[in-house]
């Protein structure tokens, strides 16, 4: 990606600053966490807005969409053992994906397999342990009550994932305006984001708190959507938090990789 390329008035910042994927120590989370979040978001958006894929060659190919991710991991993922493990999982089960919803669930299932494999590994952030996600505390309805080991309710899991990685949960707070006249010219002369808002760094604060304080518009959207659902019929009671300052932090409390 050309960092100076004009994309709807927004571009990647020059400095590296993790927000939802900030690790508790240098070298933890960061890129791998962002990689997973990006592809989870893409699978959910493809399922939610299939018309956006018209004339791309992928409009009828949910499996092809995942194969692109598979190819990226194979060629560009730095951890070769991780890449090979992902290839093995893909070869074993990717052919079973027949729909966009199945693509969403396939990636979620494989991410949990990865989390189980790497739990306790040196790459694990002690503040963000690799657990089976979503946890019962985050989505009680996603877990079936059984006598033995807990089982997933995939209908509820799919609903949860579409809420968690939905477009209403994306914020642009940390996109930056161009730093100098040359960058501004490359961006068409305008600011990618109002001055001040995008300039703020974490300064040691919890990134989730930063998101919560700057995204009141998103709070309103989520609260409005949630208010339209009969509480007695809501399929996953903890999918959308009632407290506004927690709702916007979904993408910061997801999978720990």
Coordinates of C-alpha atoms in Angstrom, one line a residue, residues 1-160:
X1 CA 0.0 0.0 0.0
X2 CA 1.3 3.4 -0.9
X3 CA 1.1 5.3 2.4
X4 CA 0.7 8.6 0.6
X5 CA -2.0 7.3 -1.8
X6 CA -5.3 9.3 -1.5
X7 CA -8.0 7.0 -0.2
X8 CA -11.2 8.9 0.7
X9 CA -9.1 11.6 2.3
X10 CA -7.5 9.2 4.7
X11 CA -4.1 7.5 4.9
X12 CA -1.8 5.5 7.1
X13 CA 0.1 7.5 9.7
X14 CA 3.9 7.8 9.4
X15 CA 4.6 6.5 12.9
X16 CA 3.7 3.0 14.3
X17 CA 1.0 3.3 16.9
X18 CA -1.1 0.3 18.0
X19 CA -4.4 1.1 19.6
X20 CA -6.8 -1.9 20.0
X21 CA -3.7 -4.2 19.6
X22 CA -1.3 -2.4 21.9
X23 CA 0.6 -5.0 23.9
X24 CA 1.6 -4.7 27.5
X25 CA 5.3 -5.2 26.5
X26 CA 7.2 -4.3 23.4
X27 CA 7.0 -7.1 20.8
X28 CA 3.7 -8.5 22.0
X29 CA 0.4 -8.4 20.1
X30 CA 0.7 -5.5 17.6
X31 CA 1.1 -6.9 14.1
X32 CA -0.3 -10.4 14.6
X33 CA -3.3 -9.1 16.6
X34 CA -4.0 -6.5 13.9
X35 CA -3.7 -9.1 11.2
X36 CA -6.4 -11.3 12.8
X37 CA -8.7 -8.3 13.5
X38 CA -8.4 -7.2 9.9
X39 CA -9.3 -10.5 8.4
X40 CA -12.2 -11.1 10.9
X41 CA -13.5 -7.7 9.9
X42 CA -13.2 -8.4 6.2
X43 CA -15.1 -11.7 6.5
X44 CA -17.9 -10.1 8.4
X45 CA -18.1 -7.2 6.0
X46 CA -18.2 -9.5 3.1
X47 CA -21.1 -11.4 4.7
X48 CA -22.9 -8.2 5.6
X49 CA -22.4 -6.4 2.3
X50 CA -22.0 -9.0 -0.5
X51 CA -23.0 -6.4 -3.1
X52 CA -19.8 -4.5 -2.4
X53 CA -18.0 -7.5 -4.1
X54 CA -19.9 -7.2 -7.4
X55 CA -17.6 -7.4 -10.4
X56 CA -14.6 -8.2 -8.2
X57 CA -14.5 -11.9 -9.0
X58 CA -15.4 -12.8 -5.4
X59 CA -19.1 -12.1 -5.4
X60 CA -19.9 -15.9 -5.4
X61 CA -16.7 -17.1 -3.8
X62 CA -16.6 -17.0 0.0
X63 CA -13.9 -19.7 -0.1
X64 CA -11.8 -17.8 -2.6
X65 CA -11.9 -14.9 -0.1
X66 CA -10.3 -17.0 2.6
X67 CA -7.8 -18.5 0.1
X68 CA -6.4 -15.0 -0.4
X69 CA -5.8 -14.8 3.3
X70 CA -4.2 -18.3 3.2
X71 CA -1.9 -17.2 0.4
X72 CA -0.9 -14.1 2.3
X73 CA 0.0 -16.1 5.4
X74 CA 1.9 -18.6 3.2
X75 CA 4.0 -15.9 1.5
X76 CA 4.3 -13.0 4.0
X77 CA 3.7 -14.2 7.6
X78 CA 7.0 -13.9 9.5
X79 CA 6.5 -16.9 11.8
X80 CA 7.1 -19.9 9.4
X81 CA 5.9 -22.5 11.9
X82 CA 2.7 -20.5 12.3
X83 CA 2.2 -20.1 8.6
X84 CA 2.6 -23.9 8.0
X85 CA 0.1 -24.7 10.8
X86 CA -2.4 -22.3 9.1
X87 CA -1.8 -24.0 5.7
X88 CA -2.4 -27.4 7.3
X89 CA -5.7 -26.2 8.8
X90 CA -6.7 -24.7 5.5
X91 CA -5.9 -27.8 3.5
X92 CA -7.9 -29.9 5.9
X93 CA -11.2 -27.9 6.0
X94 CA -11.3 -24.9 3.8
X95 CA -13.2 -26.8 1.1
X96 CA -16.1 -27.2 3.5
X97 CA -16.9 -23.4 3.3
X98 CA -19.9 -22.8 1.1
X99 CA -21.3 -19.5 2.2
X100 CA -20.2 -16.1 3.6
X101 CA -21.5 -16.9 7.1
X102 CA -19.6 -20.2 7.0
X103 CA -16.5 -18.2 6.1
X104 CA -17.0 -16.0 9.2
X105 CA -17.3 -19.0 11.4
X106 CA -14.4 -20.9 9.7
X107 CA -12.0 -18.1 10.5
X108 CA -13.3 -17.8 14.1
X109 CA -12.9 -21.6 14.7
X110 CA -9.3 -21.6 13.3
X111 CA -8.4 -18.6 15.4
X112 CA -9.5 -20.5 18.5
X113 CA -7.4 -23.5 17.4
X114 CA -4.4 -21.2 17.1
X115 CA -5.1 -19.7 20.6
X116 CA -5.3 -23.2 22.1
X117 CA -2.0 -24.1 20.5
X118 CA -0.2 -21.0 21.6
X119 CA -1.7 -20.6 25.1
X120 CA 1.3 -20.3 27.5
X121 CA 3.7 -19.7 24.7
X122 CA 6.4 -17.0 25.0
X123 CA 4.5 -14.9 22.5
X124 CA 1.5 -14.7 24.8
X125 CA 0.9 -11.3 26.4
X126 CA 0.2 -11.9 30.1
X127 CA -2.3 -9.1 30.1
X128 CA -4.2 -10.6 27.1
X129 CA -4.1 -14.4 27.6
X130 CA -4.9 -16.6 24.6
X131 CA -8.3 -18.0 25.5
X132 CA -11.3 -19.6 23.7
X133 CA -13.2 -16.5 22.5
X134 CA -15.7 -15.1 23.0
X135 CA -15.6 -16.0 26.7
X136 CA -18.8 -16.7 28.7
X137 CA -18.4 -13.4 30.4
X138 CA -18.4 -11.6 27.1
X139 CA -21.1 -13.6 25.3
X140 CA -23.0 -16.0 27.7
X141 CA -25.5 -16.9 24.9
X142 CA -22.6 -18.2 22.8
X143 CA -22.0 -21.1 25.2
X144 CA -24.5 -23.9 25.5
X145 CA -25.2 -25.2 29.0
X146 CA -24.1 -28.9 29.0
X147 CA -23.2 -31.5 31.6
X148 CA -19.8 -32.0 30.2
X149 CA -17.4 -29.5 28.5
X150 CA -19.0 -26.3 27.3
X151 CA -20.2 -26.3 23.7
X152 CA -20.6 -23.4 21.2
X153 CA -23.9 -22.2 20.0
X154 CA -22.8 -21.2 16.5
X155 CA -25.9 -19.3 15.7
X156 CA -25.2 -17.0 18.6
X157 CA -21.5 -16.9 17.9
X158 CA -22.2 -15.7 14.3
X159 CA -24.5 -13.0 15.6
X160 CA -21.9 -11.9 18.1

